[in-house]
Coordinates of C-alpha atoms and ligand atoms in Angstrom, one line a residue:
X1 CA 0.0 0.0 0.0
X2 CA 1.3 3.2 -1.0
X3 CA 2.1 5.7 1.8
X4 CA 0.5 9.0 2.3
X5 CA 2.8 12.1 2.3
X6 CA 2.2 12.7 5.9
X7 CA 3.2 9.2 6.7
X8 CA 6.0 9.7 4.5
X9 CA 7.1 13.0 6.0
X10 CA 6.8 11.3 9.6
X11 CA 9.0 8.4 8.8
X12 CA 11.4 11.0 7.4
X13 CA 11.4 12.7 10.8
X14 CA 11.7 9.4 12.6
X15 CA 14.5 8.6 10.7
X16 CA 16.3 11.9 11.1
X17 CA 15.8 11.7 14.8
X18 CA 17.3 8.2 15.0
X19 CA 20.5 9.7 12.7
X20 CA 20.7 12.7 15.1
X21 CA 20.7 10.5 18.2
X22 CA 23.4 8.2 16.5
X23 CA 25.6 11.4 15.8
X24 CA 25.1 12.6 19.3
X25 CA 26.2 9.2 20.6
X26 CA 29.1 9.2 18.0
X27 CA 30.3 12.7 19.6
X28 CA 30.3 11.3 22.9
X29 CA 32.2 8.4 21.9
X30 CA 34.9 10.4 19.9
X31 CA 35.8 12.2 23.0
X32 CA 36.0 9.4 25.5
X33 CA 37.3 6.4 23.6
X34 CA 40.9 6.1 22.8
X35 CA 40.9 2.6 21.6
X36 CA 40.5 2.5 17.7
X37 CA 38.8 -1.0 17.6
X38 CA 36.3 -0.2 20.4
X39 CA 35.6 3.3 18.8
X40 CA 34.8 1.9 15.3
X41 CA 32.7 -1.1 17.0
X42 CA 30.6 1.2 18.9
X43 CA 30.2 3.8 16.2
X44 CA 28.7 1.1 14.2
X45 CA 26.4 -0.1 16.8
X46 CA 25.1 3.5 17.4
X47 CA 24.4 3.8 13.8
X48 CA 22.2 1.0 13.6
X49 CA 20.8 1.6 17.0
X50 CA 17.0 2.9 16.7
X51 CA 17.0 1.8 13.2
X52 CA 18.6 5.1 11.9
X53 CA 20.5 2.6 9.5
X54 CA 20.2 -1.1 8.8
X55 CA 23.7 -2.1 9.1
X56 CA 27.0 -0.3 9.2
X57 CA 30.5 -1.3 8.7
X58 CA 34.0 0.5 8.8
X59 CA 37.1 -0.8 7.2
X60 CA 40.4 0.8 8.5
X61 CA 43.2 0.7 5.9
X62 CA 47.0 1.6 6.2
X63 CA 48.7 3.6 3.4
X64 CA 49.1 0.6 1.3
X65 CA 45.3 -0.3 1.7
X66 CA 46.2 -3.1 3.9
X67 CA 43.2 -4.0 6.3
X68 CA 44.2 -2.7 9.9
X69 CA 41.0 -2.8 11.7
X70 CA 37.1 -3.6 10.9
X71 CA 33.8 -3.4 12.8
X72 CA 30.4 -4.1 11.6
X73 CA 26.9 -4.0 13.1
X74 CA 23.7 -5.4 11.5
X75 CA 25.6 -7.4 9.0
X76 CA 25.6 -10.7 11.3
X77 CA 29.3 -11.1 11.0
X78 CA 29.3 -11.0 7.0
X79 CA 31.9 -8.5 6.7
X80 CA 34.6 -11.1 6.3
X81 CA 34.0 -11.8 2.7
X82 CA 34.7 -8.2 2.0
X83 CA 37.6 -8.0 3.9
X84 CA 39.1 -11.1 2.4
X85 CA 38.6 -9.5 -1.2
X86 CA 40.4 -6.4 0.1
X87 CA 43.3 -8.4 1.5
X88 CA 43.5 -10.1 -1.9
X89 CA 43.6 -6.8 -3.8
X90 CA 39.9 -6.9 -5.1
X91 CA 38.0 -3.7 -4.0
X92 CA 34.2 -3.8 -4.2
X93 CA 32.4 -1.2 -6.1
X94 CA 31.8 1.1 -3.0
X95 CA 35.3 0.6 -1.7
X96 CA 37.0 1.3 -5.3
X97 CA 34.8 4.4 -5.7
X98 CA 35.1 6.0 -2.4
X99 CA 38.8 5.1 -1.9
X100 CA 40.1 6.1 -5.5
X101 CA 37.5 8.6 -7.0
X102 CA 35.0 10.3 -5.1
X103 CA 35.1 10.6 -1.4
X104 CA 31.4 9.8 -1.2
X105 CA 28.9 7.5 -3.0
X106 CA 25.2 7.1 -2.7
X107 CA 23.8 3.9 -4.3
X108 CA 20.0 3.5 -4.8
X109 CA 20.0 -0.2 -5.5
X110 CA 22.9 -2.2 -4.2
X111 CA 21.5 -5.5 -5.6
X112 CA 22.0 -4.4 -9.2
X113 CA 24.8 -1.8 -8.8
X114 CA 27.0 -3.7 -6.5
X115 CA 27.2 -7.3 -8.3
X116 CA 30.9 -7.9 -6.9
X117 CA 30.0 -7.4 -3.5
X118 CA 29.3 -10.3 -1.3
X119 CA 27.0 -8.6 1.0
X120 CA 24.8 -6.9 -1.6
X121 CA 22.1 -9.3 -1.4
X122 CA 21.5 -7.9 2.2
X123 CA 20.4 -4.7 0.8
X124 CA 17.5 -5.8 -1.1
X125 CA 14.9 -2.9 -1.3
X126 CA 17.6 -0.5 0.2
X127 CA 20.0 2.0 -0.6
X128 CA 23.6 2.5 0.8
X129 CA 25.9 5.2 1.3
X130 CA 29.9 5.0 1.5
X131 CA 32.3 7.8 2.5
X132 CA 36.0 8.2 2.8
X133 CA 37.3 8.7 6.4
X134 CA 39.9 11.1 5.5
X135 CA 41.4 13.9 7.7
X136 CA 43.9 16.4 6.4
X137 CA 45.0 14.3 3.4
X138 CA 45.3 11.3 5.5
X139 CA 43.0 8.3 4.4
X140 CA 41.8 6.2 7.4
X141 CA 39.4 3.8 5.7
X142 CA 35.6 3.4 4.6
X143 CA 32.2 3.8 6.1
X144 CA 29.2 2.1 4.6
X145 CA 25.9 2.0 5.8
X146 CA 22.6 0.8 4.4
X147 CA 19.5 2.8 4.6
X148 CA 15.7 2.9 3.6
X149 CA 15.7 3.4 -0.2
X150 CA 13.6 6.5 0.1
X151 CA 16.4 8.5 1.9
X152 CA 19.4 7.2 -0.3
X153 CA 19.0 10.1 -2.6
X154 CA 18.2 12.9 0.0
X155 CA 20.8 15.6 -0.1
X156 CA 20.3 16.3 3.6
X157 CA 20.9 12.7 4.5
X158 CA 24.1 12.9 2.4
X159 CA 25.5 15.9 4.3
X160 CA 24.5 14.3 7.7
X161 CA 26.4 11.2 6.6
X162 CA 29.5 13.1 5.6
X163 CA 29.7 14.9 8.6
X164 CA 29.6 11.5 10.7
X165 CA 32.5 10.2 8.4
X166 CA 34.2 13.4 9.1
X167 CA 33.9 13.3 12.7
X168 CA 35.1 9.6 12.6
X169 CA 38.2 10.6 10.7
X170 CA 38.9 13.3 13.2
X171 CA 38.7 10.9 15.9
X172 CA 40.9 8.4 14.4
X173 CA 43.5 11.3 13.6
X174 CA 43.4 12.2 17.6
X175 CA 44.0 8.5 18.5
X176 CA 47.0 8.6 15.9
X177 CA 48.5 11.7 17.4
X178 CA 48.0 10.2 21.1
X179 CA 49.8 7.2 20.0
X180 CA 52.6 9.0 18.3
X181 CA 52.8 10.9 21.8
X182 CA 52.9 7.9 23.9
X183 CA 55.5 6.1 21.4
X184 CA 57.7 9.3 21.4
X185 CA 57.4 9.6 25.4
X186 CA 58.3 6.0 25.6
X187 CA 61.2 6.3 23.6
X188 CA 62.4 9.3 25.5
X189 CA 61.9 7.3 28.7
X190 CA 63.7 4.5 27.3
X191 CA 66.6 6.8 26.1
X192 CA 66.8 8.5 29.2
X193 CA 66.8 5.4 31.4
X194 CA 69.4 4.0 29.1
X195 CA 71.6 7.2 29.8
X196 CA 71.1 7.1 33.5
X197 CA 72.0 3.6 33.5
X198 CA 75.2 4.3 31.7
X199 CA 76.1 7.4 33.9
X200 CA 75.6 5.0 37.0
X201 CA 77.9 2.5 35.6
X202 CA 80.4 5.1 34.6
X203 CA 80.0 6.6 38.0
X204 CA 80.6 3.3 39.9
X205 CA 83.6 2.7 37.6
X206 CA 85.2 5.9 38.4
X207 CA 84.4 5.6 41.9
X208 CA 86.0 2.2 42.1
X209 CA 89.0 3.6 40.1
X210 CA 89.3 6.4 42.5
X211 CA 88.9 4.4 45.5
X212 CA 91.6 2.0 43.9
X213 CA 93.9 5.0 43.1
X214 CA 93.6 6.4 46.7
X215 CA 94.7 2.8 48.5
X216 CA 97.4 2.5 46.0
X217 CA 98.6 5.8 46.9
X218 CA 98.3 5.0 50.6
X219 CA 100.1 1.9 50.0
X220 CA 102.6 3.8 47.9
X221 CA 103.3 6.0 50.8
X222 CA 103.7 3.2 53.4
X223 CA 106.4 1.7 51.1
X224 CA 108.3 4.8 50.6
X225 CA 108.3 6.0 54.2
X226 CA 109.4 2.3 55.0
X227 CA 112.4 2.6 52.6
X228 CA 113.3 6.0 53.8
X229 CA 113.1 4.7 57.2
X230 CA 114.8 1.6 56.9
X231 CA 117.4 2.7 54.2
X232 CA 118.4 6.4 54.1
X233 CA 117.3 6.8 57.9
X234 CA 119.2 3.8 59.3
X235 CA 122.2 4.8 57.1
X236 CA 122.4 8.6 58.3
X237 CA 122.1 7.3 62.1
X238 CA 125.3 4.7 61.6
X239 CA 127.4 7.3 59.6
X240 CA 126.7 9.9 62.5
X241 CA 127.5 6.9 65.0
X242 CA 130.6 6.3 63.1
X243 CA 131.7 9.8 62.8
X244 CA 131.1 10.3 66.6
X245 CA 133.0 7.2 67.5
X246 CA 135.9 8.3 65.4
X247 CA 136.0 11.6 66.8
X248 CA 136.1 10.2 70.5
X249 CA 139.0 8.0 69.4
X250 CA 140.9 11.0 67.3
X251 CA 140.1 13.4 70.2
X252 CA 143.1 12.3 72.3
X253 CA 145.8 12.5 69.6
X254 CA 144.7 15.2 67.2
X255 CA 144.7 19.1 68.1
X256 CA 141.1 20.5 68.5
X257 CA 141.5 22.8 65.6
X258 CA 142.0 19.9 62.9
X259 CA 138.8 18.4 63.9
X260 CA 136.6 21.0 63.5
X261 CA 135.2 20.2 60.1
X262 CA 134.6 16.8 60.9
X263 CA 132.8 17.8 64.1
X264 CA 130.6 20.1 62.1
X265 CA 129.4 17.0 60.2
X266 CA 127.6 15.9 63.3
X267 CA 124.7 18.2 63.7
X268 CA 124.4 18.3 59.9
X269 CA 123.7 14.4 60.2
X270 CA 121.6 14.8 63.1
X271 CA 119.4 17.4 60.9
X272 CA 119.2 14.9 58.0
X273 CA 118.3 12.3 60.1
X274 CA 115.2 14.3 61.6
X275 CA 114.3 15.6 58.2
X276 CA 114.0 11.9 57.0
X277 CA 112.0 11.1 60.2
X278 CA 109.6 14.0 59.3
X279 CA 109.0 12.9 55.7
X280 CA 108.5 9.7 56.9
X281 CA 105.9 10.8 59.6
X282 CA 104.3 12.9 57.1
X283 CA 104.1 10.1 54.5
X284 CA 102.6 7.8 56.9
X285 CA 102.8 8.2 60.8
X286 CA 103.9 4.9 62.1
X287 CA 102.1 5.9 65.0
X288 CA 98.7 5.6 63.4
X289 CA 99.2 2.1 62.9
X290 CA 100.8 1.5 66.2
X291 CA 98.7 3.7 68.5
X292 CA 95.6 4.5 66.5
X293 CA 94.0 7.7 65.3
X294 CA 93.4 9.5 68.6
X295 CA 97.2 9.5 69.4
X296 CA 97.8 10.5 66.0
X297 CA 95.7 13.5 66.3
X298 CA 97.5 14.4 69.4
X299 CA 100.9 14.1 67.7
X300 CA 99.9 16.0 64.8
X301 CA 98.4 18.8 66.8
X302 CA 101.8 19.1 68.6
X303 CA 103.8 19.0 65.8
X304 CA 101.6 21.6 64.1
X305 CA 101.8 23.9 67.2
X306 CA 105.5 23.6 67.0
X307 CA 106.1 24.9 63.7
X308 CA 103.0 27.4 63.7
X309 CA 103.2 28.8 67.1
X310 CA 101.0 31.8 66.5
X311 CA 98.1 29.4 65.8
X312 CA 96.2 27.9 68.9
X313 CA 94.6 24.7 68.5
X314 CA 91.4 23.8 70.7
X315 CA 91.1 20.1 70.5
X316 CA 87.9 18.2 71.4
X317 CA 87.7 14.5 71.1
X318 CA 84.6 13.0 72.1
X319 CA 85.0 9.3 71.0
X320 CA 86.9 6.3 72.2
X321 CA 89.4 5.0 69.8
X322 CA 87.6 1.4 69.3
X323 CA 84.5 3.3 68.1
X324 CA 86.3 4.8 65.0
X325 CA 86.3 2.0 62.3
X326 CA 89.9 1.0 60.9
X327 CA 89.1 1.9 57.6
X328 CA 88.1 5.4 58.6
X329 CA 91.3 6.0 60.3
X330 CA 93.8 6.6 57.6
X331 CA 90.8 9.0 56.0
X332 CA 90.1 11.1 59.1
X333 CA 94.2 11.5 59.5
X334 CA 94.4 12.7 55.7
X335 CA 91.5 15.0 56.0
X336 CA 92.9 16.5 59.0
X337 CA 96.2 16.9 57.6
X338 CA 95.0 18.6 54.5
X339 CA 92.6 21.0 56.3
X340 CA 95.3 21.8 58.6
X341 CA 97.6 22.7 55.6
X342 CA 95.0 24.8 54.4
X343 CA 94.9 26.7 57.5
X344 CA 98.3 27.2 57.9
X345 CA 98.8 28.1 54.1
X346 CA 95.9 30.3 53.2
X347 CA 93.9 31.3 56.3
X348 CA 95.9 33.7 58.3
X349 CA 94.1 32.5 61.4
X350 CA 95.3 32.3 64.8
X351 CA 92.7 29.8 66.3
X352 CA 91.6 26.3 65.1
X353 CA 89.0 24.4 66.7
X354 CA 89.2 20.7 66.0
X355 CA 86.5 18.2 66.9
X356 CA 86.1 14.5 66.6
X357 CA 83.2 13.0 68.0
X358 CA 80.7 10.1 67.8
X359 CA 77.1 11.2 68.1
X360 CA 74.3 8.5 67.8
X361 CA 75.1 6.6 64.9
X362 CA 77.4 9.0 63.3
X363 CA 81.2 10.0 63.6
X364 CA 82.0 13.5 62.9
X365 CA 85.0 15.4 62.2
X366 CA 85.2 19.3 62.3
X367 CA 88.0 21.6 61.6
X368 CA 86.9 25.2 61.9
X369 CA 89.4 28.3 61.7
X370 CA 88.8 31.8 62.3
X371 CA 90.7 32.8 59.3
X372 CA 90.1 35.2 56.3
X373 CA 87.8 32.7 54.6
X374 CA 87.2 32.4 50.8
X375 CA 84.4 32.0 48.3
X376 CA 83.9 28.2 48.9
X377 CA 80.9 28.1 46.4
X378 CA 83.0 29.7 43.7
X379 CA 86.0 27.3 44.2
X380 CA 83.6 24.4 43.7
X381 CA 82.6 25.8 40.4
X382 CA 86.4 25.7 39.0
X383 CA 87.3 23.1 36.7
X384 CA 89.9 20.5 38.1
X385 CA 92.8 22.0 36.4
X386 CA 91.9 25.6 38.0
X387 CA 91.8 24.4 41.6
X388 CA 93.8 22.7 43.9
X389 CA 93.4 18.9 44.9
X390 CA 93.2 19.4 48.4
X391 CA 89.4 20.2 49.0
X392 CA 88.5 17.7 46.0
X393 CA 90.4 15.1 47.7
X394 CA 89.0 15.6 51.0
X395 CA 85.7 15.4 49.3
X396 CA 86.5 12.4 47.4
X397 CA 88.0 10.5 50.3
X398 CA 84.9 11.1 52.5
X399 CA 82.4 10.4 49.8
X400 CA 84.2 7.1 48.6
X401 CA 84.2 5.9 52.1
X402 CA 80.4 6.4 52.5
X403 CA 80.5 10.0 54.3
X404 CA 79.2 13.4 53.6
X405 CA 81.5 16.3 53.1
X406 CA 81.0 20.1 53.3
X407 CA 83.2 23.1 53.4
X408 CA 81.6 26.3 54.6
X409 CA 83.5 29.7 54.6
X410 CA 82.7 33.3 55.2
X411 CA 84.8 36.1 54.4
X412 CA 86.7 37.6 57.3
X413 CA 85.1 35.1 59.8
X414 CA 86.7 31.8 58.9
X415 CA 86.3 28.2 57.4
X416 CA 84.7 25.1 58.6
X417 CA 85.4 21.7 56.9
X418 CA 83.1 19.1 58.2
X419 CA 83.2 15.3 57.2
X420 CA 80.7 13.0 58.7
X421 CA 79.7 9.2 58.4
X422 CA 76.7 7.3 59.3
X423 CA 77.8 3.9 60.8
X424 CA 75.4 2.1 58.6
X425 CA 77.1 3.5 55.1
X426 CA 80.9 3.4 56.1
X427 CA 82.8 1.6 53.1
X428 CA 86.4 0.2 52.9
X429 CA 88.4 2.2 50.3
Ligands
ATP514 N1 91.0 27.2 55.7 C1 91.0 28.1 54.5 N2 91.0 29.5 54.6 C2 91.3 30.3 53.5 N3 91.1 29.9 52.3 C3 91.1 28.7 52.1 C4 90.9 27.8 53.2 N4 91.1 26.6 52.8 C5 91.1 26.5 51.2 N5 91.1 27.8 51.0 C6 91.0 28.3 49.8 O1 90.7 27.2 48.6 C7 91.5 27.1 47.8 C8 91.6 25.5 47.4 O2 92.2 24.7 48.5 P1 92.6 23.4 48.0 O3 93.1 22.7 49.4 O4 91.9 22.7 47.1 O5 94.0 23.8 47.1 P2 95.2 24.4 47.5 O6 95.5 24.4 48.9 O7 95.5 26.0 46.8 O8 96.3 23.4 46.9 P3 96.6 21.8 47.1 O9 95.8 21.5 48.3 O10 96.3 21.1 46.0 O11 98.1 22.0 47.6 C9 92.7 27.4 48.3 O12 93.8 28.0 47.2 C10 92.2 28.7 49.0 O13 92.2 29.8 48.4
MG515 MG1 95.2 22.5 50.0

C-alpha cells in the first residue's frame, strides 16, 4: 500500500531523529574512546541503534590499503568476505569508488549496482551510502551504511552522513596523535633510562677507580716511608754514630782545631736524620698503625703547634679509639692533614677548633678556623685544572668511604671543614 505524504513525512522525521541521536552518541564516543577498535565498533552499533541505518561497517586501512581494523553492526558477521577480497587486492564497487574517486557515494539499488559485493544481497530494497574516512589528506578507510531506499538520494541525508564520516576521521587522527605521543614519550623515557644507567655505571667505575687509586697511593706512601726509614734513615744514623766514635778516638791524639770540620758534620747528620723522620711521619705516621687515630691527632697537633706557634689549637675528642672503624682512621688523618695545611697556607687564622666525636649513629670530624675565609661556592665551580687538589681530595675520600663532606667559608670570619659518616654506610677504600 502506497504511503500518504503525511506518513512519509513522519517516517523521514523519525529516521532523521534516529540519525541525529546516533550522531550525538558518536560525538560522545569520539571524546572518550581512545581505543581504535572499540571506537569503530561502538560507532557502528550507534549507527544502527534506533534503526537510523539497517547496517553499518567500517574498514580501516594503512597507507598501502592493507586492512588494519574493521567493525560492523547489523551484518551478522558477514563482513569477512569483503575483508578477504580487499586483502586479496579486489575492491568492491563502493570501496573502489570511495577510496580512489569521489569521497562519497550513494547507491540507490545495491543489488544491481554492487554485483561484485558479497553482502549486496542483504540490501534488497534499500539504498547504501559510503564515505571515505579522511582527515588532512590522510585516508583512514571507509564507512558504509545501508538505509531505507527513499532516503538514499536525499541531499540532507548525504550531508549528515558526510559529517559523521568527517567526525570519525577526526577521532582516528586524534588517536594517531595520542599514540605517536605515547610512542615518543616511551622512546624518550627509554633513552633517558639508558643514559641514566650508563651514567650510573660510569660513576661506579670511576668511584672504584678513584678508590683503587687512593688505596694504591696510601700503599705507595707506606712503602716509601718504610724505604726512607729503613734505608736512608738507618744509614744516616749509622754514619752519625761512626763519625762520633771516630771523633772520640781522635780526640786524644789530634789538636781540637784539626777536628773542626769533622765535628761540624755531626749536627748536619742529626738534621738530615730528623728531616728523614719528619718526611716519613708525613708520608705515613707509624703512630697511626701503632697507637691509633686519637694518638695520631694528638701528635699531629703538637707538631703543627711547634711549627705554627701563632696558631692556637683547641682540640675536642668525644669518642673512644675503638668507636672509629679501622678503615676510617687513615681517611680522618688525611682530611685533618689537608685541612690543617690549608689553615697554615691560606687562612691567616690564629685559632683552630678541632672536633672528632661520635654522636648517635654518626662519626663527625670538624676543623674550623677563624681566618680570612674564601668563596667556597666559587671554588667548587672551578674546573679540576684551575683548583688545587686539597678540597677535592678531602671530598672524594669522605664520599668514597660512604660519608658526607661540606666546606663552609665566610670572608673575614673563617672556614669550617666538616666530614661525617653514618655507621651503617661506611665503606672500605
Ligand atoms: N682554611 C682556609 N682559609 C682560607 N682559604 C682557604 C682555606 N682552605 C682552602 N682555601 C682556599 O681554597 C683554595 C683551594 O684549596 P685546596 O686545598 O683545594 O687547594 P690548594 O691548597 O690551593 O692546593 P693543594 O691543596 O692542591 O696543595 C685555596 O687555594 C684557598 O684559596
Ligand atoms: Mg690545600
